[in-house]
Coordinates of C-alpha atoms and ligand atoms in Angstrom, one line a residue:
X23 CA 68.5 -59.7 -63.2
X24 CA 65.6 -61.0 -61.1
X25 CA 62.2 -58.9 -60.6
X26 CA 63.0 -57.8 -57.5
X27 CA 66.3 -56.3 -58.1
X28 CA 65.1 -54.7 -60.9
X29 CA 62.9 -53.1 -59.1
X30 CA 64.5 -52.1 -56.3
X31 CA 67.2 -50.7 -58.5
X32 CA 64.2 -48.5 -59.8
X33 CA 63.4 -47.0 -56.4
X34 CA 66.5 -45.9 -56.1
X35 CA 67.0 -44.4 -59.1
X36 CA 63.3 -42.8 -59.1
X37 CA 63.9 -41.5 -55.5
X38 CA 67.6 -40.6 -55.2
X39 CA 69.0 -40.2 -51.5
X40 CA 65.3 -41.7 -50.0
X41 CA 67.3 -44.4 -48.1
X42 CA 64.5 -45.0 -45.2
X43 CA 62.3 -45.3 -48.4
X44 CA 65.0 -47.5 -50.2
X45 CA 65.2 -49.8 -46.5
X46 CA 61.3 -50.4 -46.7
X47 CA 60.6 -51.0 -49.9
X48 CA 63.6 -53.4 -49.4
X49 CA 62.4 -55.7 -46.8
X50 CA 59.6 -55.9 -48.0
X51 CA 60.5 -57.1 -51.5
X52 CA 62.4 -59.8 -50.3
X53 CA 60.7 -60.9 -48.1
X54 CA 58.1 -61.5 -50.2
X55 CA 60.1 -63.1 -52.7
X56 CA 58.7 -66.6 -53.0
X57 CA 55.1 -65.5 -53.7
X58 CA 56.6 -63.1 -56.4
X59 CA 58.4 -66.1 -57.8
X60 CA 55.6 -68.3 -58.5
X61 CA 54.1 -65.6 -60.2
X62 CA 56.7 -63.7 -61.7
X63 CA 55.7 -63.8 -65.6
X64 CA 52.3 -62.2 -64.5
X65 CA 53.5 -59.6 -62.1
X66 CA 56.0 -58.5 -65.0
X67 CA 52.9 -58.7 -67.8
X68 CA 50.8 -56.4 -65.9
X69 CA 53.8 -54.0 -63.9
X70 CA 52.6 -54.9 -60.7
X71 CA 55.6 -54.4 -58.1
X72 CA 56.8 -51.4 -60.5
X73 CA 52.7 -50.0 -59.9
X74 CA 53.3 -51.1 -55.9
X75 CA 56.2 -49.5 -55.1
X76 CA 55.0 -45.9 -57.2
X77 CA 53.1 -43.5 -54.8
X78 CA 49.6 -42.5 -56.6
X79 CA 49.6 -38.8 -55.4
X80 CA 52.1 -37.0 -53.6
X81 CA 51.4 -33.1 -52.4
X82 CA 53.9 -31.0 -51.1
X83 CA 52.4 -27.8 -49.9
X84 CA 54.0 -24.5 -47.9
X85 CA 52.8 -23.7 -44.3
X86 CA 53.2 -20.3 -43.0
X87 CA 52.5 -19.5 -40.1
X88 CA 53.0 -16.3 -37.5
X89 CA 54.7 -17.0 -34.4
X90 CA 53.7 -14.9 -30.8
X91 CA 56.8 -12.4 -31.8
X92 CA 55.2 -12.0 -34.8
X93 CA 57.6 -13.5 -36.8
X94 CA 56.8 -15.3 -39.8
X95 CA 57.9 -19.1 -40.4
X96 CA 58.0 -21.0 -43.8
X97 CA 57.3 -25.1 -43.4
X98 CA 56.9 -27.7 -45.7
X99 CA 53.5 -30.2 -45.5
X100 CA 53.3 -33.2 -47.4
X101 CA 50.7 -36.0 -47.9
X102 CA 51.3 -39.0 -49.5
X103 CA 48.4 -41.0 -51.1
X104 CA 50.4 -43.9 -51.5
X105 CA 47.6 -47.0 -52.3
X106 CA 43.9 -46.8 -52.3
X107 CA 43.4 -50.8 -53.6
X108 CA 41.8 -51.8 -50.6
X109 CA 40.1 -48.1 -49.7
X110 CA 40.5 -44.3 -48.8
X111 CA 44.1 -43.3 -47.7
X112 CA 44.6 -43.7 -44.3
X113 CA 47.4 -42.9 -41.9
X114 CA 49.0 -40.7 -39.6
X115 CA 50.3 -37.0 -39.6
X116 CA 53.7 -36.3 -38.0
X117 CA 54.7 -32.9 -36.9
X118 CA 58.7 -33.4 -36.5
X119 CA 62.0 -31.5 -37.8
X120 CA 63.0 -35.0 -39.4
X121 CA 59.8 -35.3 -41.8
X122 CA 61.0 -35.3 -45.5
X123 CA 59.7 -37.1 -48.5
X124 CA 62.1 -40.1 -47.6
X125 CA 60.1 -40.8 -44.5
X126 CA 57.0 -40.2 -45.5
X127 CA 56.9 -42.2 -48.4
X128 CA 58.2 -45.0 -45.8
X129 CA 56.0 -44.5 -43.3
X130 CA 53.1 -44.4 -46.2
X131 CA 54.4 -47.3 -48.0
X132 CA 54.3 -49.5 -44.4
X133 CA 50.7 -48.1 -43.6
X134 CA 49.3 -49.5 -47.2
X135 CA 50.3 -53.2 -46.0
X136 CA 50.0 -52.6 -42.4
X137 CA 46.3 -51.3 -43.4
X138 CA 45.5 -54.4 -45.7
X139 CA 46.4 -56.3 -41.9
X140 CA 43.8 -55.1 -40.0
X141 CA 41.1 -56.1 -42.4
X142 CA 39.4 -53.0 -42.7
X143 CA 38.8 -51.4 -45.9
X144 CA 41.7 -48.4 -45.8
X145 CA 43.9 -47.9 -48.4
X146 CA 47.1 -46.6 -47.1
X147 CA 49.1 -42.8 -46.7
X148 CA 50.9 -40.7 -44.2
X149 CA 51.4 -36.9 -44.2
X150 CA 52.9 -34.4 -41.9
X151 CA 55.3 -31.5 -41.6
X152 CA 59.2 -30.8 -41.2
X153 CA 57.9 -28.7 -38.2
X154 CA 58.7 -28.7 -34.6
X155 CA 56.4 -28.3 -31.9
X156 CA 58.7 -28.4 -29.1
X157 CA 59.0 -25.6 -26.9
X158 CA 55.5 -24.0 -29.1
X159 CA 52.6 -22.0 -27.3
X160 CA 48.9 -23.3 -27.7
X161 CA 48.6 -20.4 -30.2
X162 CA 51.6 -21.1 -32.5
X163 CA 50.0 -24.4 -31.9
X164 CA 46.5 -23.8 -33.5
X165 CA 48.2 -21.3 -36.1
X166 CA 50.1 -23.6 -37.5
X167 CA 47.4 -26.4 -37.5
X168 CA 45.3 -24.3 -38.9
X169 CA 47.6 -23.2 -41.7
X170 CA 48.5 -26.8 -42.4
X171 CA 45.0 -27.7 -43.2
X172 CA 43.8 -24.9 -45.4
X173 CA 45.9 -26.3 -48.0
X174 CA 45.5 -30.1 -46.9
X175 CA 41.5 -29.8 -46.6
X176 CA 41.7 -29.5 -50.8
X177 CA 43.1 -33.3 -50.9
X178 CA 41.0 -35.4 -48.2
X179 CA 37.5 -36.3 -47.5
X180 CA 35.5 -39.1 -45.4
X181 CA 35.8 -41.2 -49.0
X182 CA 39.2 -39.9 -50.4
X183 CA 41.7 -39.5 -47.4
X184 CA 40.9 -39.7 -43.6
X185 CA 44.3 -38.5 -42.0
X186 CA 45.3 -39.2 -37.7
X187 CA 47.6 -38.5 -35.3
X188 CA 51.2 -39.5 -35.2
X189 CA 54.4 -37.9 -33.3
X190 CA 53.9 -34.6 -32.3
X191 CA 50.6 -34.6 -33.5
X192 CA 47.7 -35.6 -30.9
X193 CA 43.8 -34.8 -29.6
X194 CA 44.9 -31.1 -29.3
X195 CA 46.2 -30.6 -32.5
X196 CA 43.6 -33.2 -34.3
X197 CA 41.0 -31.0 -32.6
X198 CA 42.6 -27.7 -34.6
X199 CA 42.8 -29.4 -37.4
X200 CA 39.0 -30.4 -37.8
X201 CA 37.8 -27.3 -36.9
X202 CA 39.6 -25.7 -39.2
X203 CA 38.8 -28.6 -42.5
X204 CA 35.1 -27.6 -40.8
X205 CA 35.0 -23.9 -41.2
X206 CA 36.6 -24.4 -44.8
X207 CA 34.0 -27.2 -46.1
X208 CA 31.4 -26.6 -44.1
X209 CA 31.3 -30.2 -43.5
X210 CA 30.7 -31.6 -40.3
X211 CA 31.8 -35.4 -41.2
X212 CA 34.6 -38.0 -40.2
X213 CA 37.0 -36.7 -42.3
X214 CA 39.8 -37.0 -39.6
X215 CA 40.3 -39.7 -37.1
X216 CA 41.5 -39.4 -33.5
X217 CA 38.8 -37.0 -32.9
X218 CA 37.5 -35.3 -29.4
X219 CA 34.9 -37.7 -27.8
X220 CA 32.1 -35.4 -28.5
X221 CA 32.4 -34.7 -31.6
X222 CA 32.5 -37.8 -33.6
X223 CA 36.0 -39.2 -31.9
X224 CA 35.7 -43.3 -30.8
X225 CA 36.4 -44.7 -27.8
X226 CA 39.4 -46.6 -27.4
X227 CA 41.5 -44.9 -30.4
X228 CA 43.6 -43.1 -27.7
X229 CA 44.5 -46.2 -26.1
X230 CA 44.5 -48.1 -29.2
X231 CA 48.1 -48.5 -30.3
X232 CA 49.7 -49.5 -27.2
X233 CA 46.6 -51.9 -25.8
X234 CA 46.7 -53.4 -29.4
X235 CA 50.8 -53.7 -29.2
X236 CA 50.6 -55.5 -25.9
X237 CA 47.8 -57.2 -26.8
X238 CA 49.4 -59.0 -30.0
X239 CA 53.0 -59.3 -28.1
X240 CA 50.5 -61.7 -25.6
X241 CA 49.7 -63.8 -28.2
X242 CA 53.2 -64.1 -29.6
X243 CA 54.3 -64.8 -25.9
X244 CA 51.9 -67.3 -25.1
X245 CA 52.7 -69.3 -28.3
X246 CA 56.4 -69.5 -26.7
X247 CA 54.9 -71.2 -23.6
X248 CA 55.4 -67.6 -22.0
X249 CA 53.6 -64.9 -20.8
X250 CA 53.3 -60.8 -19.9
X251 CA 52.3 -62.0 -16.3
X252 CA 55.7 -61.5 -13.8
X253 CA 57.7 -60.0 -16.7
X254 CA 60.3 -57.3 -17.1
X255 CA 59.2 -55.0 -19.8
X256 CA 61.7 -52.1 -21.2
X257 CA 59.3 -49.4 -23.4
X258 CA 61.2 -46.5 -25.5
X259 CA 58.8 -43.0 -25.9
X260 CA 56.5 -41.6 -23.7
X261 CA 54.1 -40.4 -26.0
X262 CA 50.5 -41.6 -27.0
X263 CA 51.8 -45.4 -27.8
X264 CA 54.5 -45.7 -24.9
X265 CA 51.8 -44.5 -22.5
X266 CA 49.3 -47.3 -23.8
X267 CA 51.5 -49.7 -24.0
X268 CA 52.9 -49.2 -20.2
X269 CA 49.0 -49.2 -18.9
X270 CA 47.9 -52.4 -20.8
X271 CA 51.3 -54.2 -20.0
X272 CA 51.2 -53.5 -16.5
X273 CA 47.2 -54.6 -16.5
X274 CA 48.4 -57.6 -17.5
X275 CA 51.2 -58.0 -14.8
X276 CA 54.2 -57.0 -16.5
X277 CA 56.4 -54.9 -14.6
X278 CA 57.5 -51.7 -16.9
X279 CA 60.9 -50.3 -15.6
X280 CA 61.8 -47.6 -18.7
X281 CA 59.9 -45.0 -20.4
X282 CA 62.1 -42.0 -22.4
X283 CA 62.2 -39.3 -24.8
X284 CA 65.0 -38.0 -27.2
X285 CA 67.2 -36.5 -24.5
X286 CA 67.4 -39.8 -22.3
X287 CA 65.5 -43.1 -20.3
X288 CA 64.0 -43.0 -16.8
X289 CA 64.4 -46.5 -14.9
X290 CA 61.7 -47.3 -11.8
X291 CA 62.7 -50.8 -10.8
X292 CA 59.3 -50.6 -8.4
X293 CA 57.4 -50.3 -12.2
X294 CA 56.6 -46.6 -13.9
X295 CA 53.9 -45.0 -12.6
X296 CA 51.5 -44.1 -15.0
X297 CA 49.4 -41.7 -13.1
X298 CA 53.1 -39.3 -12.8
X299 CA 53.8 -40.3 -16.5
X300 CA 50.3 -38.9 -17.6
X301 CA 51.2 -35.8 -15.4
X302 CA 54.3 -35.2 -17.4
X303 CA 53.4 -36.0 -20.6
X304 CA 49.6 -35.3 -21.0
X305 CA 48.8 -32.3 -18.8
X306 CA 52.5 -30.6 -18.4
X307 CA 53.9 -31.4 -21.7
X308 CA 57.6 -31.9 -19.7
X309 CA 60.4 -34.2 -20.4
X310 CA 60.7 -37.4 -19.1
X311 CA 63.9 -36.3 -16.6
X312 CA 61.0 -34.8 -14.6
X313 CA 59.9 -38.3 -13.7
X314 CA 63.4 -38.8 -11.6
X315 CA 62.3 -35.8 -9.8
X316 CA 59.1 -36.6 -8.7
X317 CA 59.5 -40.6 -8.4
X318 CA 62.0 -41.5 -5.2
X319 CA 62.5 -44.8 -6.5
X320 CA 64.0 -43.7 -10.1
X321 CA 67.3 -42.9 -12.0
X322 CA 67.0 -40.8 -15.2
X323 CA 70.3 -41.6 -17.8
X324 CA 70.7 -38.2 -20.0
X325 CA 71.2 -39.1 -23.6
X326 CA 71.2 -42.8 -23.1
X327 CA 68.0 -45.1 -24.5
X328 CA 66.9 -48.0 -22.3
X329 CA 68.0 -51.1 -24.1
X330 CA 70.9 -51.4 -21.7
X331 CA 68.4 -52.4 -19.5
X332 CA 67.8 -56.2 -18.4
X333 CA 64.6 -57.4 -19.5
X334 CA 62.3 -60.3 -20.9
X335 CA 60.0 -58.0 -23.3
X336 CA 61.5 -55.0 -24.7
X337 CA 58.8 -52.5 -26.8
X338 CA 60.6 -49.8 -28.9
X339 CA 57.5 -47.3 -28.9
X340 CA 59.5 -43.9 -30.2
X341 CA 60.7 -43.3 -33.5
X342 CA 62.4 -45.0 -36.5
X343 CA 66.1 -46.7 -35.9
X344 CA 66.0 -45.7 -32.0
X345 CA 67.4 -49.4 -31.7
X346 CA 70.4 -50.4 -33.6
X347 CA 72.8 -53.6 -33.9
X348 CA 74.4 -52.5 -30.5
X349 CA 71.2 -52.0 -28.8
X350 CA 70.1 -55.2 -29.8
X351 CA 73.1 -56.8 -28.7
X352 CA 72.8 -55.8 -25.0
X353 CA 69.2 -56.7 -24.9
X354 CA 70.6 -60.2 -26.0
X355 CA 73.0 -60.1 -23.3
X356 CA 70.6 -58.6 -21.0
X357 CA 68.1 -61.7 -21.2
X358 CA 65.4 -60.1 -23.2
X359 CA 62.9 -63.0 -25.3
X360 CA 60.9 -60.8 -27.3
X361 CA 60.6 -57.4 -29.0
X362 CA 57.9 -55.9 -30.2
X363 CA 57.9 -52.6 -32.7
X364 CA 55.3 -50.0 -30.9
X365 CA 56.7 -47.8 -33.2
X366 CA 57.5 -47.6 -37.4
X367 CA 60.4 -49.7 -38.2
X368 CA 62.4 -48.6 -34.6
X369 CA 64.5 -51.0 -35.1
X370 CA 67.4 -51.3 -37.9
X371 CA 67.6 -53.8 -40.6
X372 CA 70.8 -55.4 -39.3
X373 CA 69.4 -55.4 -35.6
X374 CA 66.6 -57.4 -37.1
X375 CA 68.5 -60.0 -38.5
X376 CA 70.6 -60.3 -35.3
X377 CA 67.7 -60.8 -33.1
X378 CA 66.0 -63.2 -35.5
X379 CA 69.9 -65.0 -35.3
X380 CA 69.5 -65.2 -31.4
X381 CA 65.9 -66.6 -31.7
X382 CA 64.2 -63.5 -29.8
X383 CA 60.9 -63.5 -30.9
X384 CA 60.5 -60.3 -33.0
X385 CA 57.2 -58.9 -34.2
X386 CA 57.5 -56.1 -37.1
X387 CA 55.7 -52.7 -36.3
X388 CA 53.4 -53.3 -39.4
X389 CA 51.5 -56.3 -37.5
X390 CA 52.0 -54.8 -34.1
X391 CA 50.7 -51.7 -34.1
X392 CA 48.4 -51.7 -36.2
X393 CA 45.6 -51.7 -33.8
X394 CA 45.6 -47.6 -33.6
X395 CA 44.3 -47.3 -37.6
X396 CA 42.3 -50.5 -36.7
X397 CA 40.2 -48.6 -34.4
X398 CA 40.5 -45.1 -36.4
X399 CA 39.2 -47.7 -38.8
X400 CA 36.3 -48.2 -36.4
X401 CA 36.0 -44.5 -35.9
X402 CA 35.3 -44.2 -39.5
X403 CA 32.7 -46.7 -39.6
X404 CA 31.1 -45.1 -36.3
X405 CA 31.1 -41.6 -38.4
X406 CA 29.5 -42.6 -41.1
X407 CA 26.6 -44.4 -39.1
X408 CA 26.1 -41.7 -37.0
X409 CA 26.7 -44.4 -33.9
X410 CA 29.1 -44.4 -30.7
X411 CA 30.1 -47.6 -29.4
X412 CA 31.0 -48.4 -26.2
X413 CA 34.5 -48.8 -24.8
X414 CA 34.0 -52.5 -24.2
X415 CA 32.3 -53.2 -27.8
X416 CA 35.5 -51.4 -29.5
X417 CA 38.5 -52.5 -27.0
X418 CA 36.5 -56.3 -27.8
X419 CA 37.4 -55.8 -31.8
X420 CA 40.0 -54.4 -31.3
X421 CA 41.5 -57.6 -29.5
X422 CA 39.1 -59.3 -32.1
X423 CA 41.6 -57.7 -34.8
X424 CA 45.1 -58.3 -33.3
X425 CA 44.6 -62.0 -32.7
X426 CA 43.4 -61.9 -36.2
X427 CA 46.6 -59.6 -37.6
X428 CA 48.6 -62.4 -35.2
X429 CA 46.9 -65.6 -36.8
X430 CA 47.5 -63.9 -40.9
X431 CA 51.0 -63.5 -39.9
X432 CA 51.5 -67.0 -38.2
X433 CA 49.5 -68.8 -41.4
X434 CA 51.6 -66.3 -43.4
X435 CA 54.9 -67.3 -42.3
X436 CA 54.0 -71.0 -42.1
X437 CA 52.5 -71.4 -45.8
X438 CA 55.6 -70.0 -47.4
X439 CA 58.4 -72.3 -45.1
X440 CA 59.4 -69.6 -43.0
X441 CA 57.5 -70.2 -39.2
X442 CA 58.7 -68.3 -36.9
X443 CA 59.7 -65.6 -38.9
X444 CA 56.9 -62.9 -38.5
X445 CA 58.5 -60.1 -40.6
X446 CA 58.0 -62.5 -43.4
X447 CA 54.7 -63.5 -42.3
X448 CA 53.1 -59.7 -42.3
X449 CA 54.8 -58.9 -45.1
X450 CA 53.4 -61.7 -47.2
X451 CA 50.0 -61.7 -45.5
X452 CA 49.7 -57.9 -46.2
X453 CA 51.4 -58.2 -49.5
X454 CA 48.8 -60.8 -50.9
X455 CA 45.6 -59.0 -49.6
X456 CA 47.1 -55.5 -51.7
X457 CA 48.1 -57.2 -54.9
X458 CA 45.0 -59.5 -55.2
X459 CA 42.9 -56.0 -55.0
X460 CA 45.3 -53.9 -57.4
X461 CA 45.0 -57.4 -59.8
X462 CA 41.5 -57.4 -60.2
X463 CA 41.3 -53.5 -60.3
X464 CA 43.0 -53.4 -63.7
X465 CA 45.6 -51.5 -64.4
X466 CA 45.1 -48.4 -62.4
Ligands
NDP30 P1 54.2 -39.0 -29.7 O1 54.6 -37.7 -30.4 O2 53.0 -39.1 -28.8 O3 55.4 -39.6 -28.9 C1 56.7 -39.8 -29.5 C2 57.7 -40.1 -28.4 O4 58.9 -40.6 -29.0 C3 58.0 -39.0 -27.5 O5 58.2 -39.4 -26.2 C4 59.3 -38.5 -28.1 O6 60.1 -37.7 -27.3 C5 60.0 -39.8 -28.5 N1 61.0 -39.6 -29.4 C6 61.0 -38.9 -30.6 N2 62.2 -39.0 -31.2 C7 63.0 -39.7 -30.4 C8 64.3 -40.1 -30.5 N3 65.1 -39.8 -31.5 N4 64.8 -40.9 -29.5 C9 64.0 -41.3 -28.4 N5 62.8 -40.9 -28.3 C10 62.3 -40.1 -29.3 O7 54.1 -40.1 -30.9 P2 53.3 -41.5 -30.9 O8 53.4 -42.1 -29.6 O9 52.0 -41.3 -31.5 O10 54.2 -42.3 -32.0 C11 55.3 -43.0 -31.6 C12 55.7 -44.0 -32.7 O11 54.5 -44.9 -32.9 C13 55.9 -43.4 -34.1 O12 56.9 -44.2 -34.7 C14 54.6 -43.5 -34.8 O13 54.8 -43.5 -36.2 C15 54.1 -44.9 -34.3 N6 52.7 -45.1 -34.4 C16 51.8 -44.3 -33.8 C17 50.5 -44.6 -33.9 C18 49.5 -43.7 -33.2 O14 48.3 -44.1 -33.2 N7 49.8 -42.6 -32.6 C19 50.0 -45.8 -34.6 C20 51.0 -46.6 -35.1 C21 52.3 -46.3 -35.0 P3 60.4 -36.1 -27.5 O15 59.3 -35.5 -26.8 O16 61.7 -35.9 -26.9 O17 60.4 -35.9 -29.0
2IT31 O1 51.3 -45.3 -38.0 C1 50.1 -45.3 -37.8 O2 49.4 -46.4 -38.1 C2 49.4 -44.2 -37.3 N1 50.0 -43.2 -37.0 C3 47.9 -44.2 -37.1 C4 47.2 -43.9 -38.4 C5 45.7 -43.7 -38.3 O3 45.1 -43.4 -39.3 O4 45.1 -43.9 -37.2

C-alpha cells in the first residue's frame, strides 16, 4: 500500500467518525503526492506524514456558565495545538453549535499550512466552543467569555498560543476574553490577536480577511486577462469576512449583488450597500432579511444560498460545505469565472473537482484568506515591539503578503506539472515550508 494510503487509513482509524477531519487531511495528501514520492524512503525513516497529520496537544475543557434566568449551562471548549514547526499556535476561536473535535482538528490542521503561506513565523491551531451565541444578551455574552478563558488562559501565551476571532467570535467577545486572560495573569501582553485599537489591537486586522481575499482573487483574475473592475460578484455570510470582502471588491469596481446568513440570501442588483449591511450586522446584530426591508431595490430568498445567482466572481465567505456539487453547477451555468474560498473549505470536495473540470479559476481558502492571521501576525509583531503602525503601512504588507501567498502557489503548482491548479499549488507550497521545519527539528 502506498504512504499516503497508509496514512490516511491511520486518520481514520485514530479519529473514528472525524470525516471533515478525514476530507482535509485527504486533499491535502494527495495533493501533495509527487513531493512525497521523491522522498518517500525518508518521510517513512523518520514518520513524517504519521508526525504531520498527529495533533501535538489537544484540550477539551467544560464551560459553565449562568444565563440572565439564572439557569446554569454546561459547554464544551476545545483548543487544538496542532503544529508549532514554524512558531506559536495561531488561529481562530469559533463560538458555534457545530464545533466538535472533527472540525476543529480540520480547521487547525488547514491553519498550520495556511500559516506556513503567509510567511510569518506561526505555527498553527484553532479552538472554540459547541456554543451558540445567537439570540445571547451582552451579559451571557461576557459570562460565557469569561468562563471560557479561565480554563483556556492555562494553555496560551504571547510565545506558546496567540488565539483570534472566527464565527461568532469578534472585537466584543475578543475584548472579554483578554480582559479576563488579564485579570487571571496579570499580564498585560499580546497574547490574543484581534484586539480593541487601544489596547494593543492593529490596524487593518478587522478588515484583513476580506481586503486580503479580494486582494489575491485580483491577482488570480488579472493573470486570466480579467479583472474585479465591471464585474458581478456573488458573496455568502455577512459576518467579519463577507463584510470586507463586499467593501474591498466594490473599491475595486466590482458590483456585489448577494450577502446572506443561515436562514437565506439578499439580492441588490444596484450593488449591497455596505453602510445598511454594517447597520445590520455590526451595530444591530439582525439577520440579513432585514436588509430587504430597509433596501427598495432588494429581494431576500428565505432558506436559499446565492449561488443561483448569475455572476463572474463568486466568494463563499460563510461556513464549511455552504457550496456543494449543485451549487457549483448553477454558478457554471450562471456564467461565473472564478471562486474564491473567503471562508474554510466552503466548498465540497466534489464541487472542487467540478469547477476545476469546467476551468473556473478556483483558489483554496488556505491561500485566500490567509491575509486575516497575516495581519494578526502583524499584530503580534506590533505587541511585542511595543509599536502601532499605520493603516497604510499594514494594508501595504498585507497586499505585500497576498501577492506573495499568490506567486508560492503559482511557482508551487508550476514546479510539480500541475499550473493552473492552485489547490495543488498551496498545498505543496505550504506543505514544503512545514516539513522542511519539522525535518530539521528532529524528531519532535
Ligand atoms: P462571522 O461569525 O463574523 O460570520 C459568519 C457568517 O456566516 C454569518 O453571516 C453567519 O450567519 C454565516 N453562516 C454561518 N453558518 C451558515 C450557514 N450554514 N449557511 C449560511 N451562512 C452561514 O464569522 P467570520 O466572517 O469571521 O468567518 C466566516 C468564515 O471565514 C469562517 O469559515 C471562518 O473560519 C473563515 N475565516 C475567518 C477569518 C477571520 O479573520 N475572521 C480568517 C480566515 C477565515 P448566521 O448569523 O446566520 O450564523
Ligand atoms: O481561519 C483563520 O485564519 C482565522 N480565523 C484567523 C486566525 C487568526 O489567528 O487571526
Amino acid at each position: 500500500m502506498k504512504y499516503i494510503e497508509e496514512v490516511l487509513n491511520r486518520v481514520m482509524i485514530n479519529n473514528p467518525g472525524e470525516t471533515e477531519f478525514h476530507t482535509a487531511v485527504r486533499e491535502v495528501l494527495l495533493s501533495v503526492e509527487p513531493v512525497v514520492l521523491s522522498h518517500e524512503k525518508e518521510y517513512r525513516e523518520i514518520q513524517l506524514l504519521e508526525r504531520l497529520v498527529e495533533p501535538e496537544r489537544i484540550i477539551s475543557f467544560r464551560i459553565p456558565w449562568v444565563d440572565d434566568a439564572g439557569r446554569l449551562h454546561i459547554n464544551r471548549g476545545y483548543r487544538v495545538q496542532f503544529n508549532s514547526a514554524l512558531g506559536p499556535y495561531k488561529g481562530g476561536l469559533r463560538f458555534h453549535p457545530s464545533v466538535n473535535q472533527s472540525i476543529l482538528n480540520f480547521l487547525a490542521f488547514e491553519q498550520t499550512f495556511k500559516n506556513a503561506l503567509t510567511g510569518q513565523a506561526i505555527g498553527g491551531g484553532k479552538g472554540g466552543a459547541n456554543f451558540d451565541p445567537k439570540g445571547k444578551s451582552d451579559r451571557e455574552i461576557m459570562a460565557f467569555c469569561q468562563s471560557f478563558m479561565s480554563e483556556l488562559f492555562k494553555y496560551i501565551g504571547p510565545n506558546e498560543d496567540v488565539p483570534a476571532g472566527d464565527i461568532g467570535v469578534g472585537s466584543r467577545e475578543i475584548g472579554y476574553m483578554y480582559g479576563q486572560y488579564k485579570r487571571l495573569t496579570n499580564q498585560y501582553e499580546g497574547t490574543l490577536t484581534g484586539k480593541g485599537l487601544r489596547y494593543g489591537g492593529s490596524l487593518v486586522r478587522t478588515e484583513a480577511t476580506g481586503y486580503g481575499l479580494v486582494y489575491i482573487t485580483e491577482e488570480m483574475l488579472n493573470a486570466a486577462g480579467r479583472t474585479l473592475k465591471d464585474s458581478i460578484v456573488t458573496v455568502s455570510g455577512s459576518g467579519n469576512v463577507a463584510i470586507y470582502a463586499i467593501e474591498k471588491a466594490a473599491a475595486m469596481g466590482a458590483r456585489v449583488v448577494t450577502a446572506s446568513d443561515s436562514d437565506g440570501y439578499v439580492y441588490d442588483p444596484d450593488g449591497i450597500k455596505l453602510d445598511v449591511l454594517k447597520e445590520i450586522k455590526e451595530e444591530k446584530r439582525g439577520r440579513i432579511s432585514m436588509y430587504a426591508d430597509m433596501v427598495p431595490s432588494a429581494g431576500y430568498f428565505s432558506g436559499r444560498k446565492p449561488w443561483e445567482v448569475g455572476c463572474d466572481v463568486a466568494l463563499p465567505c460563510a461556513i464549511q460545505y455552504e457550496m456543494d456539487l449543485d451549487d457549483a453547477k448553477k454558478l457554471v451555468s450562471g456564467g461565473c469565472i472564478a471562486v474564491a474560498e473567503g471562508a474554510n473549505m466552503p466548498v465540497t470536495e466534489d464541487a472542487t473537482m467540478y469547477l476545476q473540470s469546467q476551468g473556473v479559476l478556483f483558489m483554496p481558502g488556505k491561500a485566500s484568506n490567509a491575509g486575516g492571521v497575516a495581519v494578526s501576525a502583524l499584530e503580534m509583531s506590533q505587541n511585542s515591539m511595543r509599536i502601532k503602525k499605520s493603516f497604510e503601512e499594514v494594508d501595504n504588507q498585507l497586499q505585500l503578503i497576498m501577492k506573495d501567498i499568490w506567486q508560492q502557489v503559482i511557482t508551487a503548482a508550476h514546479d510539480y506539472g500541475r499550473d493552473g491548479n492552485y489547490v495543488a499549488g498551496a498545498n505543496i507550497a505550504g506543505f514544503r515550508c512545514v516539513v522542511k521545519a519539522m525535518r530539521e527539528q528532529g524528531w519532535v
